[in-house]
C-alpha positions as a Markdown table, in Angstrom:
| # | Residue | x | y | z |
|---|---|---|---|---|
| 1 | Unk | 2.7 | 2.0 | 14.3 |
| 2 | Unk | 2.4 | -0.7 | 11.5 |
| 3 | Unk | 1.4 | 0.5 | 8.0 |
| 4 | Unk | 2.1 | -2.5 | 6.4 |
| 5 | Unk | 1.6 | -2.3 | 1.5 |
| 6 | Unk | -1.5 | -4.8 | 1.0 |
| 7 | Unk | -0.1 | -5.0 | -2.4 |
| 8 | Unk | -3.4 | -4.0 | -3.8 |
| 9 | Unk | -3.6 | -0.3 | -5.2 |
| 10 | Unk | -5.5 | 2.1 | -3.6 |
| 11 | Unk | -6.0 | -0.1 | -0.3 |
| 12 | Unk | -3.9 | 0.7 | 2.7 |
| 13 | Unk | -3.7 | -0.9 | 6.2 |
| 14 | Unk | -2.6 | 1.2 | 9.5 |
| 15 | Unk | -2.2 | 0.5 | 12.5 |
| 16 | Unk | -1.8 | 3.2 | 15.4 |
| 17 | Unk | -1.6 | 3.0 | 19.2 |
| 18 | Unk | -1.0 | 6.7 | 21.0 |
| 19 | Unk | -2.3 | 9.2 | 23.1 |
| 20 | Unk | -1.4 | 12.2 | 20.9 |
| 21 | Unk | -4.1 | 14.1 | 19.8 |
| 22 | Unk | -4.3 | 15.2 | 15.9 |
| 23 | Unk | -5.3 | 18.5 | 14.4 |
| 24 | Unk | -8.5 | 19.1 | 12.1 |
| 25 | Unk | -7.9 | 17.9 | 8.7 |
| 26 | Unk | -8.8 | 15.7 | 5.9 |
| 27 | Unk | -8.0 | 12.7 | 3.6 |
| 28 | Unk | -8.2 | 12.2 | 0.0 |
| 29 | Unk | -9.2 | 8.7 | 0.9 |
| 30 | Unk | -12.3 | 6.7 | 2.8 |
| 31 | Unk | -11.3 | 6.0 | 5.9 |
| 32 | Unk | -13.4 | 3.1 | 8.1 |
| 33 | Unk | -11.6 | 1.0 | 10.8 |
| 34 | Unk | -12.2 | -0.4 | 14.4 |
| 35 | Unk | -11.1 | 1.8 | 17.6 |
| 36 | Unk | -9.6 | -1.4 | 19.5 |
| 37 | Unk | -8.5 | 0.6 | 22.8 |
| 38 | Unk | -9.3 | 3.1 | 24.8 |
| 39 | Unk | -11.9 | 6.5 | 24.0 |
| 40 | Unk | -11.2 | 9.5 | 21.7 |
| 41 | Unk | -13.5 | 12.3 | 20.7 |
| 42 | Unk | -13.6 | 14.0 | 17.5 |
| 43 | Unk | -15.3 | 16.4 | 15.3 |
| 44 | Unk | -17.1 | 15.9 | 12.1 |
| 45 | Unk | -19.5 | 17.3 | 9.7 |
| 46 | Unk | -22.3 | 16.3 | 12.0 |
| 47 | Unk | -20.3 | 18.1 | 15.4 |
| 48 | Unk | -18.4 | 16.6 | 17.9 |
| 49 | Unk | -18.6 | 12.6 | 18.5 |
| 50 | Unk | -16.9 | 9.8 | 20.9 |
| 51 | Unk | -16.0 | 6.4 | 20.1 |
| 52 | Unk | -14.9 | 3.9 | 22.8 |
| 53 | Unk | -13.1 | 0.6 | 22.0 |
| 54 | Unk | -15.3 | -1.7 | 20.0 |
| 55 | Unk | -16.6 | 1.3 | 17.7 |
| 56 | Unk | -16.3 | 1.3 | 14.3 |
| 57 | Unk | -15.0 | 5.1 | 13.0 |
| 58 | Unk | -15.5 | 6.2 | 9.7 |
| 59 | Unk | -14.6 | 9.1 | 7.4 |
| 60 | Unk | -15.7 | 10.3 | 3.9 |
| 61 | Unk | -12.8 | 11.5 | 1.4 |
| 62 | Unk | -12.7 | 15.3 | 2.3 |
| 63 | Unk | -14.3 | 15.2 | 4.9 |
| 64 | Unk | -12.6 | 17.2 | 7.8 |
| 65 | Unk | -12.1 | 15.9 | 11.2 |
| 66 | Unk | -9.7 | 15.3 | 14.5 |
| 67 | Unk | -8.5 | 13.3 | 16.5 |
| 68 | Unk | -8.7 | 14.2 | 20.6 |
| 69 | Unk | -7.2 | 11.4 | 23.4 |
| 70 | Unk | -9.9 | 11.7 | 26.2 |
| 71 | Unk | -7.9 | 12.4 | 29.7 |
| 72 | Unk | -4.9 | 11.7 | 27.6 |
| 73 | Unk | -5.6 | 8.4 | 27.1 |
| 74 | Unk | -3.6 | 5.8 | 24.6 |
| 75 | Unk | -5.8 | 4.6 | 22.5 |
| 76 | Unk | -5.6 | 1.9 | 19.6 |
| 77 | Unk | -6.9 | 1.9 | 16.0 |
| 78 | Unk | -6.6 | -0.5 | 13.4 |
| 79 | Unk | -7.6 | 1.5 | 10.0 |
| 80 | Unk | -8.4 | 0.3 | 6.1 |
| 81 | Unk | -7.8 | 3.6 | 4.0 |
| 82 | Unk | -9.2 | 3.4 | 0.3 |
| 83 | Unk | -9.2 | 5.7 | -2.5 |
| 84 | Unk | -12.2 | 6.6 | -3.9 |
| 85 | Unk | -11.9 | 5.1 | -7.4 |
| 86 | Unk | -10.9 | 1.6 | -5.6 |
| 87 | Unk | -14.1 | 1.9 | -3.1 |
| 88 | Unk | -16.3 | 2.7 | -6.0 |
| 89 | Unk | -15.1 | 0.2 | -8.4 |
| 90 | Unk | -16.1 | -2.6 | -5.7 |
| 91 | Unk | -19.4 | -0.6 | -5.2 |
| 92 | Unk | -20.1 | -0.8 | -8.7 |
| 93 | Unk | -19.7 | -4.8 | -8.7 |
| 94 | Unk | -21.9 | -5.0 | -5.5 |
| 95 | Unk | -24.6 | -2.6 | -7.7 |
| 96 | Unk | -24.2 | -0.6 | -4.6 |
| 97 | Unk | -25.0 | 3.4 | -5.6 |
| 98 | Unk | -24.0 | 5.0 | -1.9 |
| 99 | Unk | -21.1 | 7.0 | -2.6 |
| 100 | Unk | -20.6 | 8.4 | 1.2 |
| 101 | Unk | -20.7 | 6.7 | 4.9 |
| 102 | Unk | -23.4 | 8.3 | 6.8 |
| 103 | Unk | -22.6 | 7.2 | 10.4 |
| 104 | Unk | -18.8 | 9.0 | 11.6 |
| 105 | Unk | -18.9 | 6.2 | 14.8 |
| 106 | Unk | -21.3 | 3.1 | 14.3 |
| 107 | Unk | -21.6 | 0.9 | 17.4 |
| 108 | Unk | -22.2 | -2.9 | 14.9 |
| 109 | Unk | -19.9 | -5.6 | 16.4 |
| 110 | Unk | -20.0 | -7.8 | 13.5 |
| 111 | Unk | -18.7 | -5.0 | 11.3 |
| 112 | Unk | -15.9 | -4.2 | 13.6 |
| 113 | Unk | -15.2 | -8.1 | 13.5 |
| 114 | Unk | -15.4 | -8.2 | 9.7 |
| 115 | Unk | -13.2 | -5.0 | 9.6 |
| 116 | Unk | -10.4 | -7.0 | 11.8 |
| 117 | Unk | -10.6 | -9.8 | 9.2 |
| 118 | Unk | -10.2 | -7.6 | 5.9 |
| 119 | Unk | -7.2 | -6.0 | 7.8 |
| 120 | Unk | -5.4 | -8.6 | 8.6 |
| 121 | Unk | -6.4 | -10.5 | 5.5 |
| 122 | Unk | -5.3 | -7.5 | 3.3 |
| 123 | Unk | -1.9 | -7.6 | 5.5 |
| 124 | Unk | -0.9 | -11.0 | 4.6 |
| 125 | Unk | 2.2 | -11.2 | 1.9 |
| 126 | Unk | 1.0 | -13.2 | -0.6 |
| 127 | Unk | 0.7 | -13.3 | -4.5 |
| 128 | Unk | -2.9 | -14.8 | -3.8 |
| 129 | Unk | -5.3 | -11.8 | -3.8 |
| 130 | Unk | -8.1 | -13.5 | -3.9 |
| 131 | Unk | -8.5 | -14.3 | 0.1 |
| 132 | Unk | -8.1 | -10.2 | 0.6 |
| 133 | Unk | -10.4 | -9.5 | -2.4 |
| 134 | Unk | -13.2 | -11.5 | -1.0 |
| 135 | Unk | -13.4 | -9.8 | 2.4 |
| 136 | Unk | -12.9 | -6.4 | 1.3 |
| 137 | Unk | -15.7 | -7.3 | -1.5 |
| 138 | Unk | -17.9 | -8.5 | 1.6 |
| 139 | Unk | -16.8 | -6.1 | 4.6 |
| 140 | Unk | -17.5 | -2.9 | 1.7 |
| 141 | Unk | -20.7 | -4.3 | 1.4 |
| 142 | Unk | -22.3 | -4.8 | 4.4 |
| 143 | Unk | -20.7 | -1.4 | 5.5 |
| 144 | Unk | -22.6 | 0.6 | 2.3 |
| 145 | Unk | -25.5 | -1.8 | 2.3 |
| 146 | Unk | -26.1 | -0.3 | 6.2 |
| 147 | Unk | -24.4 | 2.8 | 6.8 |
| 148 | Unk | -24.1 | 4.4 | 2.7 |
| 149 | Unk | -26.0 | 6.5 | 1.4 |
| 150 | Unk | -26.0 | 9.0 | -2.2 |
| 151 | Unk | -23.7 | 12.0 | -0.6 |
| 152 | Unk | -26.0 | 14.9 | -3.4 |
| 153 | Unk | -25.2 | 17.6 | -4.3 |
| 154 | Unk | -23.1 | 19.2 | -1.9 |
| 155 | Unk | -23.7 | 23.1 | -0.8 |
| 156 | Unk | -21.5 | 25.6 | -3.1 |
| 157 | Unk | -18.9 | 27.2 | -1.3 |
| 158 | Unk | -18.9 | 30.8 | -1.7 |
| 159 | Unk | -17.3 | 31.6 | -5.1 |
| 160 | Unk | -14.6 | 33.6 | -3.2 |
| 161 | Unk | -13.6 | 30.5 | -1.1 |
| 162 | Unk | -14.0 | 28.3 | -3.7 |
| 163 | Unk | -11.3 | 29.8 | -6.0 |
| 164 | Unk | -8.7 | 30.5 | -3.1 |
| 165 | Unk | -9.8 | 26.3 | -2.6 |
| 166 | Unk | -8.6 | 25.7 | -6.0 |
| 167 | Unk | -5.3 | 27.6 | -5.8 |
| 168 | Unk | -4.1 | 25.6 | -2.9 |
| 169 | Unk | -5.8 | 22.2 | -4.1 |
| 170 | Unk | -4.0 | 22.7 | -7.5 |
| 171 | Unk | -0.7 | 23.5 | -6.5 |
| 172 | Unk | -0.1 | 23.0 | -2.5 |
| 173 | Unk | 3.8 | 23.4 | -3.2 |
| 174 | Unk | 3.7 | 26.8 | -4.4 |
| 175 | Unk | 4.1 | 29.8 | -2.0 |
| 176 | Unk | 1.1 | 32.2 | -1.6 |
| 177 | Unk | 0.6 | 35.3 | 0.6 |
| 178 | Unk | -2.6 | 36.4 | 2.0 |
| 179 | Unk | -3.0 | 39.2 | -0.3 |
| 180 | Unk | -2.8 | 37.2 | -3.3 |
| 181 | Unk | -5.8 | 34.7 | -1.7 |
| 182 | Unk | -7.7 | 37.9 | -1.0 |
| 183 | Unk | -7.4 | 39.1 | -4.8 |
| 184 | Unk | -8.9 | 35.8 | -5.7 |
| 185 | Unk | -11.1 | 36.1 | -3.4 |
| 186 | Unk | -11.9 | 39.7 | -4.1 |
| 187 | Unk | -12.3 | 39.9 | -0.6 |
| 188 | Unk | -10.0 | 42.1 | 2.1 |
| 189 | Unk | -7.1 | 40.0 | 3.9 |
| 190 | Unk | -9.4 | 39.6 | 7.1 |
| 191 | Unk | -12.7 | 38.8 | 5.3 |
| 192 | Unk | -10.8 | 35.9 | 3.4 |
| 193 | Unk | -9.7 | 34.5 | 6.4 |
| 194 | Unk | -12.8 | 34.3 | 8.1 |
| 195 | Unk | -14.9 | 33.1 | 5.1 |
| 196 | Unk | -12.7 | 30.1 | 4.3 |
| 197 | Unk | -12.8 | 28.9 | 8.1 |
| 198 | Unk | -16.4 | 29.1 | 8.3 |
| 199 | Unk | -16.5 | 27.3 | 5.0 |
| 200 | Unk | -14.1 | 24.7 | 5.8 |
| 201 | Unk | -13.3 | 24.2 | 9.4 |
| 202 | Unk | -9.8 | 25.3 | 8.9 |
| 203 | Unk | -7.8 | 28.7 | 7.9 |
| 204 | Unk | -5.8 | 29.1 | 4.6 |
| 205 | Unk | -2.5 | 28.2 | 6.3 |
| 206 | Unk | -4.1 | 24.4 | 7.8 |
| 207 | Unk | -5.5 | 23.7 | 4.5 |
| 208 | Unk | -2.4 | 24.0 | 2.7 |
| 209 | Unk | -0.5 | 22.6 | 5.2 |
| 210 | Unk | -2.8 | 19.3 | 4.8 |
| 211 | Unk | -2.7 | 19.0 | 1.4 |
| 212 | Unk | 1.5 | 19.4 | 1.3 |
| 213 | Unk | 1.4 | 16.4 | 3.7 |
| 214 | Unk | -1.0 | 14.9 | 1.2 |
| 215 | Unk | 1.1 | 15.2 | -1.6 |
| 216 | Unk | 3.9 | 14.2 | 0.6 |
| 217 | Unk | 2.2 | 10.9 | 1.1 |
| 218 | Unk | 1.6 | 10.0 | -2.5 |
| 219 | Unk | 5.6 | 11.4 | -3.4 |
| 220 | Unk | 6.7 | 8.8 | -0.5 |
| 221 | Unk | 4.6 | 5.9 | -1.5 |
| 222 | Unk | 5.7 | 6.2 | -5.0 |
| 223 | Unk | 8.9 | 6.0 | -3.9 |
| 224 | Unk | 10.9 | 9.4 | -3.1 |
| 225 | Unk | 13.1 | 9.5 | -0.2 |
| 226 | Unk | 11.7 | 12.1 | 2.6 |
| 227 | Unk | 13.8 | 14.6 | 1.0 |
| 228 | Unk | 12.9 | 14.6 | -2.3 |
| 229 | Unk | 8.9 | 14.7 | -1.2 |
| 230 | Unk | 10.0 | 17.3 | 1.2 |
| 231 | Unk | 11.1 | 19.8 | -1.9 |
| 232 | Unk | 8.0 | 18.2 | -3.9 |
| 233 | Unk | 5.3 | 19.3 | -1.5 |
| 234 | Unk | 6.7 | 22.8 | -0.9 |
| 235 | Unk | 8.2 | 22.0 | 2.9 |
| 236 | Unk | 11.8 | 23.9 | 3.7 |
| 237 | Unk | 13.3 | 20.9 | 4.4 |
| 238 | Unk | 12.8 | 16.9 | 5.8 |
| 239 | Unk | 12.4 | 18.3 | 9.6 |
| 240 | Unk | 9.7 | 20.6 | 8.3 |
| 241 | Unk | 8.0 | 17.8 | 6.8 |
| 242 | Unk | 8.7 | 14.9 | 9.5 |
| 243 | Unk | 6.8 | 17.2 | 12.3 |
| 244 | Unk | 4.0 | 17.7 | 9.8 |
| 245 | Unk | 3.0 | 14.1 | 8.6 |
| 246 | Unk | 3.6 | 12.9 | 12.0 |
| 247 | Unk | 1.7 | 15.3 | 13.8 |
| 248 | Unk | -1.3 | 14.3 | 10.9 |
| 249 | Unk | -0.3 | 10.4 | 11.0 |
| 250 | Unk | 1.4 | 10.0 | 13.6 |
| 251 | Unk | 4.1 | 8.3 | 12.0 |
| 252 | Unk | 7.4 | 9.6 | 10.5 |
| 253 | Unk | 7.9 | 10.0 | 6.3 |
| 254 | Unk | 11.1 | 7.6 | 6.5 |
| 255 | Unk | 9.0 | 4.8 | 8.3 |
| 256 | Unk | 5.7 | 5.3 | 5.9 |
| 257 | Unk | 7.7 | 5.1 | 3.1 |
| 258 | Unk | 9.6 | 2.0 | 4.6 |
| 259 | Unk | 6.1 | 0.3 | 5.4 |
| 260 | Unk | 5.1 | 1.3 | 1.5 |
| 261 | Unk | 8.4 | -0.3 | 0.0 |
């Protein structure tokens, strides 16, 4: 895997060949790349979907999904990961008011060539930002002038499973026990389980699990060795962490941070 720094804030390149097969979660980010080789299925808010090589594959910041190899597979990606404010800030410039991708796979060859470009533009080492500006400015808006559209209001989760939600969101680090979700919930140990999976694809356990690896990520890109962000994000040690962010990324903490650096 290559994840090389495309020195702009909030943009990130990765690349990714492998026939693993990634568990449901989400990103914090926009993700929207090109699968360059071989098929994968996955599941999104609308279901399940496939992509074969050539597709474009998108996802919305929290918006949970997985990654399945088909027959086992390798398959290739190349992937532009933005945070929201970074997206938005382009969008604004462009006059653009979509604020989600509506399409998980989008079969549009001249997007998937246009993504290629940005990526490998945005890869270059340079203190000239303008060549990588420009495409990403240009790519962003062809993909949200086709494929964006206003997300709305989004349905309430149940209050229950909204405040266990906000525990874990607010401090994934911190140990918590079933009973103490189902207080918040004021629900019984089995009825909080099941109401946060319907609500969010994934149980209690996943979700924090995700969003340690999340805050993992940002402790490692700002610099902390895999240690440090190990203790930061609540893991027991490095090797708890290292099977977590690969089995999400598919690449270890010591080479993301590397790549970051």
């Amino acid at each position: 895997m290559v994840q090389p720094r495309t020195g702009r804030a909030g943009v990130e390149v990765r690349r990714l060949e492998t026939d693993r097969s990634f568990p449901r979660h989400s990103h914090d980010q926009f993700g929207v790349g090109v699968l360059t080789g071989g098929w994968q299925r996955s599941w999104s808010g609308r279901g399940m979907v496939e992509a074969g090589a050539g597709s474009v594959i998108t996802v919305n910041p929290g918006e949970m999904h997985d990654g399945l190899a088909v027959g086992g597979v390798r398959r290739a990606w190349t992937m532009l990961y933005l945070d929201p404010a970074t997206a938005g800030a382009v969008l604004d410039d462009l006059g653009s008011h979509a604020d989600a991708i509506v399409q998980p796979v989008i079969a549009d060859d001249d997007l998937a060539a246009r993504l290629l470009g940005a990526a490998r533009a945005l890869s270059v080492a340079s203190t000239d930002s303008l060549p990588g500006d420009e495409v990403l400015a240009a790519v962003l808006a062809r993909l949200f002038g086709r494929y964006g559209n206003r997300r709305g209001p989004r349905p309430d989760l149940p209050a229950s499973v909204a405040r266990v939600r906000q525990r874990l969101d607010e401090a994934p680090e911190m140990p918590a026990t079933l009973a103490e979700l189902a207080a918040l919930a004021g629900l019984g140990r089995f009825q909080v389980l099941r109401a946060f999976e319907r609500a969010l694809g994934v149980s209690p356990a996943a979700y924090r699990l995700q969003r340690r690896v999340g805050l993992a990520r940002v402790c490692l890109a700002a610099g902390d060795t895999p240690v440090e962000a190990a203790l930061k994000a609540g893991f027991a040690d490095q090797s708890h962490l290292t099977r977590a962010f690969s089995r999400q990324f598919g690449i270890t903490p010591a080479r993301y941070r590397a790549a970051c650096r």
